[in-house]
Amino acid sequence: MRAHPAGPRHGDEHDHVTHRPVSVAESLRTDNGVWSANVTRDEVSGALTIADHDVRELTEQFGTPLLVMDLDDLRERVQDYQAAFDDPELPTDIYYAGKAFLSVQFARWLADEGLRIDVCTGGELACALRADVPGADLLFHGNNKSPVEIAEAIDAGVGRIVLDSFEDIARVAFAAEQAGVVAPVLVRVTAGVEAHTHEFIATAHEDQKFGFSLAAGDAREAVARVLNLPSLELRGLHSHIGSQIFDASGFEVACARVIGLMAQLRDEFGHEFAELNLGGGLGIKYQPSDQPLSVSEIARDLREIVKRECSARGLPLPRLAFEPGRAIVGPTTCTLYTVGTIKQVATGDGPHRTYVSVDGGMSDNIRTALYDAEYTVTLASRSSDAELMRCRVVGKHCESGDIVVTDAWLPSDLAVDDVLAVAATGAYNRSMASNYNLVPRPPVIAVRPGEIVPLIRRETTDDLFACDLG
Amino acid sequence: MRAHPAGPRHGDEHDHVTHRPVSVAESLRTDNGVWSANVTRDEVSGALTIADHDVRELTEQFGTPLLVMDLDDLRERVQDYQAAFDDPELPTDIYYAGKAFLSVQFARWLADEGLRIDVCTGGELACALRADVPGADLLFHGNNKSPVEIAEAIDAGVGRIVLDSFEDIARVAFAAEQAGVVAPVLVRVTAGVEAHTHEFIATAHEDQKFGFSLAAGDAREAVARVLNLPSLELRGLHSHIGSQIFDASGFEVACARVIGLMAQLRDEFGHEFAELNLGGGLGIKYQPSDQPLSVSEIARDLREIVKRECSARGLPLPRLAFEPGRAIVGPTTCTLYTVGTIKQVATGDGPHRTYVSVDGGMSDNIRTALYDAEYTVTLASRSSDAELMRCRVVGKHCESGDIVVTDAWLPSDLAVDDVLAVAATGAYNRSMASNYNLVPRPPVIAVRPGEIVPLIRRETTDDLFACDLG
């Protein structure tokens, strides 16, 4: 079975029909909200350009597969997110969720833009520290932080530690005591809400590993314990409800429950919670037919919900916090692949399907196989006015499930050595990459007009054997 | 959607109920066919031993997560496989499918045991060559081999190249011609059979990326082209029908079709095919309730089928070949984890579920999330006579789908710092491992009585940033 109806799938639309472009012209468009802001098509050559860089020049220089991040789009997205939550009545901290994608330079950029960073392992912590992000701007998550990781986080002066289990409370309290500090913490509450696209499920209990159950009383018990531990400073509560969320409806139920709990605990313990962290989960467009509300629309709804719920319970407004990952980095990046083989396959149910094999696959994009994720792909190295053909873009791995784009329509004059671009691969693609079939992991470069900043280089054959003891 | 009804899932039983041990004693047993031959439990301490090595000593020395391969079990499994196909009438070559797991020393051992190796990328080829496996003992697969990989394979004198598309035929022929050699090749045929456990689906067409369709005439056309290319020597046909296959029923249909094609092509082109490679796919026990036939039973059935089909068509017996991966390495290895947190979660549908968090997860075992794979787990560092409790073993990643064992029953006195062992993790676990959440990938060690051979060391934090350009 798969663990969670919405959680692990990270936002893939099982219920709607895959978007089919009506014409080759539509399949070549880059203004459908799926591509980053500075992806366009050169009018003369017909080739895709990313921040004025011709993709043919980028692939010439860096090879394929290649992940290309649109740096000005990233900056704009960060600023949009910040602006959406800019409310003097309700100050909000934005923690970028490092699990979506991290590199040292990338973390440095985000910190320069004023984002804080949410890390959840010693490795992610190390990355943020290598980027000189101040410890106070970091938030440390994790359902099973090791004592070593906790000690490193406290040593780094991490600004928030999100407590996730009774063991975690004891370990963090002990580590803080040992270090002679008071650690600022949040208690993670599971409120029984699981949200995904425009839908959510509200139950009493959540059958998942994170947090303390509100309904079962574990959240109350966790707060009671934390308040009794002098090495912990309880800053607030944390609630995360899902991923690839397209509107605020799920948050409405979760906020009512969590803010209700804050009121109840204030009454019981006399404790005012200074902060409310509502986690991450805002969705992005993977296909033109995806219709998430804008960040500013969801932010407006969220702020109203929080104000209303606090007002109804006579609570002062808390400081808010959010943890966007995908919403920041997902749409900024696309992956460029070179076509290697093109095969017509009879499917028995009508038209042929054309299998287009590219030079990457499940090692650089596990999301299609893992979450049934759907992506948008376009011919990138040139234009075409040929009719569309029904395609499946597959990788080079020795496995039939090695699929990059399950349903795609590409020009029927597609040829070997054409370059394809797959949109919205910034989140979870490179971070979940593997060396399956001993395939080197691809590089990530960031571009803006006149500048290319390589973030992660391509692995070499020698890299594949770095840990092999021969 | 998921690509293939059986293919990508690699043998996970969606239809049968997860095996529930009837008692704690049963949950502690190691003689249920799921564990490798030399896994036992020390009568005094109650701890698991692997080839006489106490798991507590292994985890003390190497940390957790840790993959431990039972070397004598591996050798026995190789020899069983070889013996099962030892038929003077029908000589058979065994190619180990490197995708399941490879390291340099591991490849060397297999070659020493007389196995050949099936590789499908330049990286896997490089591994085999670093192990000094003779090129002639290698078979090169791949639906999208790059020209560079093909040139490397020909340069290495690879014994067989499996042709998978018309582009592939042209590329391999060209590369062989350039190198002034004649490359021995097989043509991969899709026969419309998809097999999985005790079931198979037989259709005319296969909606997947590999091979040439028999029904559509592509296989015939491929053979015709290869026969006209002087730089290619057509040794035979290749057919792969699925994974985690428990009996020969699917092979029966596929063999009838492929051997029928061999007869047809002999009649048309006068070409006798010297070899028939039937691919891989034999299944293993992940749970005590899995009931695959033994390799010797399936081999007996397969040899009968091939003899009958060839005889019926007046064909001389070909040389056979198989490509076992999982069947060789899967059961030899288990993963050791340390318990970090234990959480009771109300599920709303009856009893609580206990979430047991370990120090690894989807970065070292993506199969549970990817294929809904089911694993067997046991308490490894001690014995217990406490009652069983219903558990889910989860990892430390920041994702609710990060599950190692979906349904497990473990002793209710399970405690933090206990070591758990998950069985049959030799195939596809380490080879598909990622650095998700910047978690270092775990080491693999091989053990036999009195000896420990580390194959792959644990990644360090510095390793995580080896390609990060800062």
PDB file of C-alpha atoms in Angstrom, chain A residues 1-4 7-8 10 14 99 102-105 108 120-124 126-127 130 141-146 149 164-165 167-168 171 188 194 205-212 216 218 338-348 353 355 357-359 362 366 368-372 374 392 394-403 406-407 416 428 430-439 441 454-459 461-470, chain B residues 1-4 7-8 10 14 99 102-105 108 120-124 126-127 130 141-146 149 164-165 167-168 171 188 194 205-212 216 218 338-348 353 355 357-359 362 366 368-372 374 392 394-403 406-407 416 428 430-439 441 454-459 461-470:
ATOM      1  CA  MET A   1       0.000   0.000   0.000  1.00  0.00           C
ATOM      2  CA  ARG A   2       1.032   3.606  -0.332  1.00  0.00           C
ATOM      3  CA  ALA A   3       1.285   5.456   2.902  1.00  0.00           C
ATOM      4  CA  HIS A   4      -0.812   8.524   2.570  1.00  0.00           C
ATOM      5  CA  GLY A   7       1.240  13.164   1.312  1.00  0.00           C
ATOM      6  CA  PRO A   8       3.766  11.075  -0.525  1.00  0.00           C
ATOM      7  CA  HIS A  10       3.493  15.469  -3.605  1.00  0.00           C
ATOM      8  CA  HIS A  14      -4.690  11.378 -10.508  1.00  0.00           C
ATOM      9  CA  LYS A  99      14.579  19.127   1.125  1.00  0.00           C
ATOM     10  CA  LEU A 102      19.824  22.613  -1.783  1.00  0.00           C
ATOM     11  CA  SER A 103      23.304  23.591  -2.788  1.00  0.00           C
ATOM     12  CA  VAL A 104      25.688  25.853  -0.932  1.00  0.00           C
ATOM     13  CA  GLN A 105      25.438  28.769  -3.371  1.00  0.00           C
ATOM     14  CA  ARG A 108      23.500  31.653   0.180  1.00  0.00           C
ATOM     15  CA  CYS A 120      15.920  18.263   8.608  1.00  0.00           C
ATOM     16  CA  THR A 121      19.188  16.354   8.735  1.00  0.00           C
ATOM     17  CA  GLY A 122      22.796  16.906   9.626  1.00  0.00           C
ATOM     18  CA  GLY A 123      23.572  17.048   5.907  1.00  0.00           C
ATOM     19  CA  GLU A 124      21.098  19.841   5.223  1.00  0.00           C
ATOM     20  CA  ALA A 126      25.916  21.325   7.051  1.00  0.00           C
ATOM     21  CA  CYS A 127      24.887  22.774   3.693  1.00  0.00           C
ATOM     22  CA  ARG A 130      28.669  26.086   4.585  1.00  0.00           C
ATOM     23  CA  HIS A 141      12.793  19.412  11.522  1.00  0.00           C
ATOM     24  CA  GLY A 142      12.758  15.647  11.684  1.00  0.00           C
ATOM     25  CA  ASN A 143      10.811  12.745  13.099  1.00  0.00           C
ATOM     26  CA  ASN A 144      14.019  10.957  14.049  1.00  0.00           C
ATOM     27  CA  LYS A 145      16.801  13.436  14.670  1.00  0.00           C
ATOM     28  CA  SER A 146      19.854  11.643  15.969  1.00  0.00           C
ATOM     29  CA  GLU A 149      22.284  15.944  14.751  1.00  0.00           C
ATOM     30  CA  ASP A 164       8.199  15.621  16.832  1.00  0.00           C
ATOM     31  CA  SER A 165       8.030  12.875  19.487  1.00  0.00           C
ATOM     32  CA  GLU A 167      11.881  10.985  22.665  1.00  0.00           C
ATOM     33  CA  ASP A 168      12.696  14.114  20.691  1.00  0.00           C
ATOM     34  CA  ARG A 171      16.792  14.480  23.631  1.00  0.00           C
ATOM     35  CA  ARG A 188       4.474  19.743  15.840  1.00  0.00           C
ATOM     36  CA  GLU A 194      -4.575  16.004   4.775  1.00  0.00           C
ATOM     37  CA  HIS A 205      -6.422  10.935  13.594  1.00  0.00           C
ATOM     38  CA  GLU A 206      -3.581  10.860  11.136  1.00  0.00           C
ATOM     39  CA  ASP A 207      -1.976   7.555  10.307  1.00  0.00           C
ATOM     40  CA  GLN A 208       1.502   8.952   9.728  1.00  0.00           C
ATOM     41  CA  LYS A 209       4.823   9.283  11.435  1.00  0.00           C
ATOM     42  CA  PHE A 210       5.026  13.015  12.105  1.00  0.00           C
ATOM     43  CA  GLY A 211       4.056  15.061  15.100  1.00  0.00           C
ATOM     44  CA  PHE A 212       1.778  14.772  18.104  1.00  0.00           C
ATOM     45  CA  ALA A 216      -5.490  11.815  21.063  1.00  0.00           C
ATOM     46  CA  ASP A 218      -0.532  13.817  22.679  1.00  0.00           C
ATOM     47  CA  THR A 338      18.860  14.793 -25.636  1.00  0.00           C
ATOM     48  CA  VAL A 339      16.713  12.387 -27.631  1.00  0.00           C
ATOM     49  CA  GLY A 340      18.494   9.089 -28.249  1.00  0.00           C
ATOM     50  CA  THR A 341      15.947   6.752 -29.803  1.00  0.00           C
ATOM     51  CA  ILE A 342      12.409   7.088 -31.154  1.00  0.00           C
ATOM     52  CA  LYS A 343      10.259   3.979 -31.340  1.00  0.00           C
ATOM     53  CA  GLN A 344       6.709   3.432 -32.534  1.00  0.00           C
ATOM     54  CA  VAL A 345       4.905   0.939 -30.334  1.00  0.00           C
ATOM     55  CA  ALA A 346       1.489  -0.495 -31.087  1.00  0.00           C
ATOM     56  CA  THR A 347      -0.562  -0.405 -27.912  1.00  0.00           C
ATOM     57  CA  GLY A 348      -3.499  -2.478 -29.012  1.00  0.00           C
ATOM     58  CA  ARG A 353       2.502   5.402 -28.929  1.00  0.00           C
ATOM     59  CA  TYR A 355       8.516   6.021 -27.081  1.00  0.00           C
ATOM     60  CA  SER A 357      14.202   7.738 -25.052  1.00  0.00           C
ATOM     61  CA  VAL A 358      16.308  10.438 -23.479  1.00  0.00           C
ATOM     62  CA  ASP A 359      19.722  10.322 -21.836  1.00  0.00           C
ATOM     63  CA  MET A 362      14.471   7.744 -13.125  1.00  0.00           C
ATOM     64  CA  ILE A 366      12.069   9.524  -9.717  1.00  0.00           C
ATOM     65  CA  THR A 368       7.068  10.079 -12.258  1.00  0.00           C
ATOM     66  CA  ALA A 369       7.557   6.504 -11.071  1.00  0.00           C
ATOM     67  CA  LEU A 370       7.234   7.326  -7.377  1.00  0.00           C
ATOM     68  CA  TYR A 371       4.205   9.639  -7.357  1.00  0.00           C
ATOM     69  CA  ASP A 372       2.693   9.134 -10.808  1.00  0.00           C
ATOM     70  CA  GLU A 374       2.836  14.412 -14.624  1.00  0.00           C
ATOM     71  CA  ARG A 392       5.941   8.762 -23.768  1.00  0.00           C
ATOM     72  CA  VAL A 394      11.369   7.463 -21.148  1.00  0.00           C
ATOM     73  CA  GLY A 395      14.832   7.238 -19.700  1.00  0.00           C
ATOM     74  CA  LYS A 396      17.818   5.005 -20.365  1.00  0.00           C
ATOM     75  CA  HIS A 397      17.527   2.803 -17.293  1.00  0.00           C
ATOM     76  CA  CYS A 398      17.076  -0.925 -17.439  1.00  0.00           C
ATOM     77  CA  GLU A 399      13.535  -0.858 -16.124  1.00  0.00           C
ATOM     78  CA  SER A 400      10.174  -0.532 -17.833  1.00  0.00           C
ATOM     79  CA  GLY A 401       8.934   1.901 -15.158  1.00  0.00           C
ATOM     80  CA  ASP A 402      11.694   4.337 -16.090  1.00  0.00           C
ATOM     81  CA  ILE A 403       9.375   7.037 -17.397  1.00  0.00           C
ATOM     82  CA  THR A 406       3.921   9.494 -19.122  1.00  0.00           C
ATOM     83  CA  ASP A 407       1.724  11.280 -21.632  1.00  0.00           C
ATOM     84  CA  VAL A 416      17.421  11.900 -32.634  1.00  0.00           C
ATOM     85  CA  TYR A 428      12.680  16.941  -5.488  1.00  0.00           C
ATOM     86  CA  ARG A 430      17.945  16.598  -8.149  1.00  0.00           C
ATOM     87  CA  SER A 431      17.511  16.150  -4.395  1.00  0.00           C
ATOM     88  CA  MET A 432      16.113  12.630  -4.849  1.00  0.00           C
ATOM     89  CA  ALA A 433      18.531  11.689  -7.649  1.00  0.00           C
ATOM     90  CA  SER A 434      20.263   8.318  -7.509  1.00  0.00           C
ATOM     91  CA  ASN A 435      23.085   6.517  -9.281  1.00  0.00           C
ATOM     92  CA  TYR A 436      20.788   3.710 -10.379  1.00  0.00           C
ATOM     93  CA  ASN A 437      22.490   1.721 -13.156  1.00  0.00           C
ATOM     94  CA  LEU A 438      25.638   3.598 -12.151  1.00  0.00           C
ATOM     95  CA  VAL A 439      24.470   6.635 -14.090  1.00  0.00           C
ATOM     96  CA  ARG A 441      23.910  12.472 -11.550  1.00  0.00           C
ATOM     97  CA  PRO A 454      27.193  26.304 -12.086  1.00  0.00           C
ATOM     98  CA  LEU A 455      25.833  25.093  -8.736  1.00  0.00           C
ATOM     99  CA  ILE A 456      26.484  21.358  -8.909  1.00  0.00           C
ATOM    100  CA  ARG A 457      28.829  19.742 -11.405  1.00  0.00           C
ATOM    101  CA  ARG A 458      28.139  16.517 -13.271  1.00  0.00           C
ATOM    102  CA  GLU A 459      29.373  13.378 -11.552  1.00  0.00           C
ATOM    103  CA  THR A 461      32.836   7.855 -13.570  1.00  0.00           C
ATOM    104  CA  ASP A 462      35.443   8.170 -10.818  1.00  0.00           C
ATOM    105  CA  ASP A 463      32.843   9.788  -8.554  1.00  0.00           C
ATOM    106  CA  LEU A 464      30.719   6.648  -8.944  1.00  0.00           C
ATOM    107  CA  PHE A 465      33.469   4.633  -7.290  1.00  0.00           C
ATOM    108  CA  ALA A 466      34.468   7.132  -4.582  1.00  0.00           C
ATOM    109  CA  CYS A 467      33.058   4.874  -1.851  1.00  0.00           C
ATOM    110  CA  ASP A 468      33.736   1.579  -3.638  1.00  0.00           C
ATOM    111  CA  LEU A 469      36.505  -0.169  -1.727  1.00  0.00           C
ATOM    112  CA  GLY A 470      37.433  -2.259  -4.759  1.00  0.00           C
TER     113      GLY A 470
ATOM    114  CA  MET B   1      -0.440   6.217 -14.052  1.00  0.00           C
ATOM    115  CA  ARG B   2       2.163   3.562 -13.431  1.00  0.00           C
ATOM    116  CA  ALA B   3       3.808   2.248 -16.498  1.00  0.00           C
ATOM    117  CA  HIS B   4       3.460  -1.462 -16.434  1.00  0.00           C
ATOM    118  CA  GLY B   7       7.242  -4.560 -14.679  1.00  0.00           C
ATOM    119  CA  PRO B   8       8.100  -1.597 -12.543  1.00  0.00           C
ATOM    120  CA  HIS B  10       9.501  -5.653  -9.363  1.00  0.00           C
ATOM    121  CA  HIS B  14      -0.617  -6.338  -4.004  1.00  0.00           C
ATOM    122  CA  LYS B  99      21.598  -3.286 -12.028  1.00  0.00           C
ATOM    123  CA  LEU B 102      27.345  -3.905  -8.174  1.00  0.00           C
ATOM    124  CA  SER B 103      30.627  -3.119  -6.572  1.00  0.00           C
ATOM    125  CA  VAL B 104      34.080  -3.846  -7.917  1.00  0.00           C
ATOM    126  CA  GLN B 105      34.886  -6.619  -5.425  1.00  0.00           C
ATOM    127  CA  ARG B 108      35.199  -9.924  -9.111  1.00  0.00           C
ATOM    128  CA  CYS B 120      23.572  -1.558 -19.241  1.00  0.00           C
ATOM    129  CA  THR B 121      25.470   1.707 -18.908  1.00  0.00           C
ATOM    130  CA  GLY B 122      28.993   3.010 -19.170  1.00  0.00           C
ATOM    131  CA  GLY B 123      29.111   3.100 -15.370  1.00  0.00           C
ATOM    132  CA  GLU B 124      28.219  -0.561 -14.985  1.00  0.00           C
ATOM    133  CA  ALA B 126      33.373   0.566 -15.930  1.00  0.00           C
ATOM    134  CA  CYS B 127      32.653  -1.350 -12.730  1.00  0.00           C
ATOM    135  CA  ARG B 130      37.656  -2.373 -12.845  1.00  0.00           C
ATOM    136  CA  HIS B 141      21.920  -3.942 -22.565  1.00  0.00           C
ATOM    137  CA  GLY B 142      20.089  -0.665 -22.881  1.00  0.00           C
ATOM    138  CA  ASN B 143      17.235   0.978 -24.718  1.00  0.00           C
ATOM    139  CA  ASN B 144      19.261   4.127 -25.215  1.00  0.00           C
ATOM    140  CA  LYS B 145      22.956   3.354 -25.260  1.00  0.00           C
ATOM    141  CA  SER B 146      24.931   6.453 -26.119  1.00  0.00           C
ATOM    142  CA  GLU B 149      28.913   3.823 -24.336  1.00  0.00           C
ATOM    143  CA  ASP B 164      16.997  -2.642 -28.704  1.00  0.00           C
ATOM    144  CA  SER B 165      15.961  -0.218 -31.474  1.00  0.00           C
ATOM    145  CA  GLU B 167      18.859   3.444 -34.040  1.00  0.00           C
ATOM    146  CA  ASP B 168      20.763   1.019 -31.838  1.00  0.00           C
ATOM    147  CA  ARG B 171      24.930   2.813 -34.048  1.00  0.00           C
ATOM    148  CA  ARG B 188      15.646  -8.097 -28.174  1.00  0.00           C
ATOM    149  CA  GLU B 194       4.266  -9.708 -18.905  1.00  0.00           C
ATOM    150  CA  HIS B 205       1.634  -5.789 -28.105  1.00  0.00           C
ATOM    151  CA  GLU B 206       3.641  -4.458 -25.215  1.00  0.00           C
ATOM    152  CA  ASP B 207       3.270  -0.835 -24.276  1.00  0.00           C
ATOM    153  CA  GLN B 208       6.841  -0.391 -23.083  1.00  0.00           C
ATOM    154  CA  LYS B 209      10.121   1.015 -24.203  1.00  0.00           C
ATOM    155  CA  PHE B 210      12.235  -2.110 -24.674  1.00  0.00           C
ATOM    156  CA  GLY B 211      12.883  -4.235 -27.704  1.00  0.00           C
ATOM    157  CA  PHE B 212      11.287  -4.956 -31.048  1.00  0.00           C
ATOM    158  CA  ALA B 216       4.095  -5.785 -35.293  1.00  0.00           C
ATOM    159  CA  ASP B 218       9.598  -5.056 -35.976  1.00  0.00           C
ATOM    160  CA  THR B 338      18.800   1.434  14.842  1.00  0.00           C
ATOM    161  CA  VAL B 339      15.467   2.404  16.358  1.00  0.00           C
ATOM    162  CA  GLY B 340      15.287   6.112  17.140  1.00  0.00           C
ATOM    163  CA  THR B 341      11.696   6.846  18.138  1.00  0.00           C
ATOM    164  CA  ILE B 342       8.610   4.786  18.912  1.00  0.00           C
ATOM    165  CA  LYS B 343       5.236   6.443  18.595  1.00  0.00           C
ATOM    166  CA  GLN B 344       1.725   5.143  19.194  1.00  0.00           C
ATOM    167  CA  VAL B 345      -0.682   6.552  16.629  1.00  0.00           C
ATOM    168  CA  ALA B 346      -4.431   6.119  16.749  1.00  0.00           C
ATOM    169  CA  THR B 347      -5.644   5.186  13.293  1.00  0.00           C
ATOM    170  CA  GLY B 348      -9.363   5.528  13.819  1.00  0.00           C
ATOM    171  CA  ARG B 353      -0.352   1.557  15.031  1.00  0.00           C
ATOM    172  CA  TYR B 355       5.420   3.998  14.227  1.00  0.00           C
ATOM    173  CA  SER B 357      11.462   5.351  13.208  1.00  0.00           C
ATOM    174  CA  VAL B 358      14.848   4.084  12.108  1.00  0.00           C
ATOM    175  CA  ASP B 359      17.990   5.914  11.054  1.00  0.00           C
ATOM    176  CA  MET B 362      13.646   5.982   1.490  1.00  0.00           C
ATOM    177  CA  ILE B 366      13.017   3.410  -2.185  1.00  0.00           C
ATOM    178  CA  THR B 368       8.570   0.386  -0.451  1.00  0.00           C
ATOM    179  CA  ALA B 369       7.448   3.799  -1.704  1.00  0.00           C
ATOM    180  CA  LEU B 370       8.165   3.084  -5.354  1.00  0.00           C
ATOM    181  CA  TYR B 371       6.698  -0.398  -5.765  1.00  0.00           C
ATOM    182  CA  ASP B 372       4.592  -0.846  -2.631  1.00  0.00           C
ATOM    183  CA  GLU B 374       6.657  -5.548   1.366  1.00  0.00           C
ATOM    184  CA  ARG B 392       5.083   0.503  10.650  1.00  0.00           C
ATOM    185  CA  VAL B 394       9.531   4.383   8.884  1.00  0.00           C
ATOM    186  CA  GLY B 395      12.632   6.326   8.032  1.00  0.00           C
ATOM    187  CA  LYS B 396      14.008   9.694   9.077  1.00  0.00           C
ATOM    188  CA  HIS B 397      13.181  11.606   5.901  1.00  0.00           C
ATOM    189  CA  CYS B 398      10.951  14.631   5.807  1.00  0.00           C
ATOM    190  CA  GLU B 399       8.154  12.913   3.934  1.00  0.00           C
ATOM    191  CA  SER B 400       5.163  10.920   5.092  1.00  0.00           C
ATOM    192  CA  GLY B 401       5.712   8.310   2.354  1.00  0.00           C
ATOM    193  CA  ASP B 402       9.116   7.484   3.824  1.00  0.00           C
ATOM    194  CA  ILE B 403       8.233   3.938   4.843  1.00  0.00           C
ATOM    195  CA  THR B 406       4.462  -0.922   5.774  1.00  0.00           C
ATOM    196  CA  ASP B 407       3.036  -3.657   7.967  1.00  0.00           C
ATOM    197  CA  VAL B 416      15.021   2.947  21.377  1.00  0.00           C
ATOM    198  CA  TYR B 428      17.837  -2.580  -5.919  1.00  0.00           C
ATOM    199  CA  ARG B 430      21.745   0.159  -2.462  1.00  0.00           C
ATOM    200  CA  SER B 431      21.770   0.487  -6.254  1.00  0.00           C
ATOM    201  CA  MET B 432      18.784   2.877  -6.174  1.00  0.00           C
ATOM    202  CA  ALA B 433      19.945   4.750  -3.062  1.00  0.00           C
ATOM    203  CA  SER B 434      19.818   8.546  -3.065  1.00  0.00           C
ATOM    204  CA  ASN B 435      21.078  11.413  -0.942  1.00  0.00           C
ATOM    205  CA  TYR B 436      17.545  12.696  -0.358  1.00  0.00           C
ATOM    206  CA  ASN B 437      17.597  15.133   2.582  1.00  0.00           C
ATOM    207  CA  LEU B 438      21.381  15.065   2.178  1.00  0.00           C
ATOM    208  CA  VAL B 439      21.539  11.765   4.033  1.00  0.00           C
ATOM    209  CA  ARG B 441      24.315   6.512   1.686  1.00  0.00           C
ATOM    210  CA  PRO B 454      33.774  -3.989   3.336  1.00  0.00           C
ATOM    211  CA  LEU B 455      32.558  -3.463  -0.234  1.00  0.00           C
ATOM    212  CA  ILE B 456      31.255   0.112  -0.115  1.00  0.00           C
ATOM    213  CA  ARG B 457      32.093   2.558   2.662  1.00  0.00           C
ATOM    214  CA  ARG B 458      29.615   4.951   4.244  1.00  0.00           C
ATOM    215  CA  GLU B 459      29.416   8.373   2.622  1.00  0.00           C
ATOM    216  CA  THR B 461      29.380  14.773   4.937  1.00  0.00           C
ATOM    217  CA  ASP B 462      32.226  15.888   2.675  1.00  0.00           C
ATOM    218  CA  ASP B 463      31.155  13.310   0.080  1.00  0.00           C
ATOM    219  CA  LEU B 464      27.749  15.001  -0.013  1.00  0.00           C
ATOM    220  CA  PHE B 465      29.396  18.158  -1.284  1.00  0.00           C
ATOM    221  CA  ALA B 466      31.906  16.584  -3.675  1.00  0.00           C
ATOM    222  CA  CYS B 467      30.043  17.994  -6.695  1.00  0.00           C
ATOM    223  CA  ASP B 468      28.751  21.123  -4.970  1.00  0.00           C
ATOM    224  CA  LEU B 469      30.578  24.075  -6.472  1.00  0.00           C
ATOM    225  CA  GLY B 470      29.835  26.227  -3.430  1.00  0.00           C
TER     226      GLY B 470
END
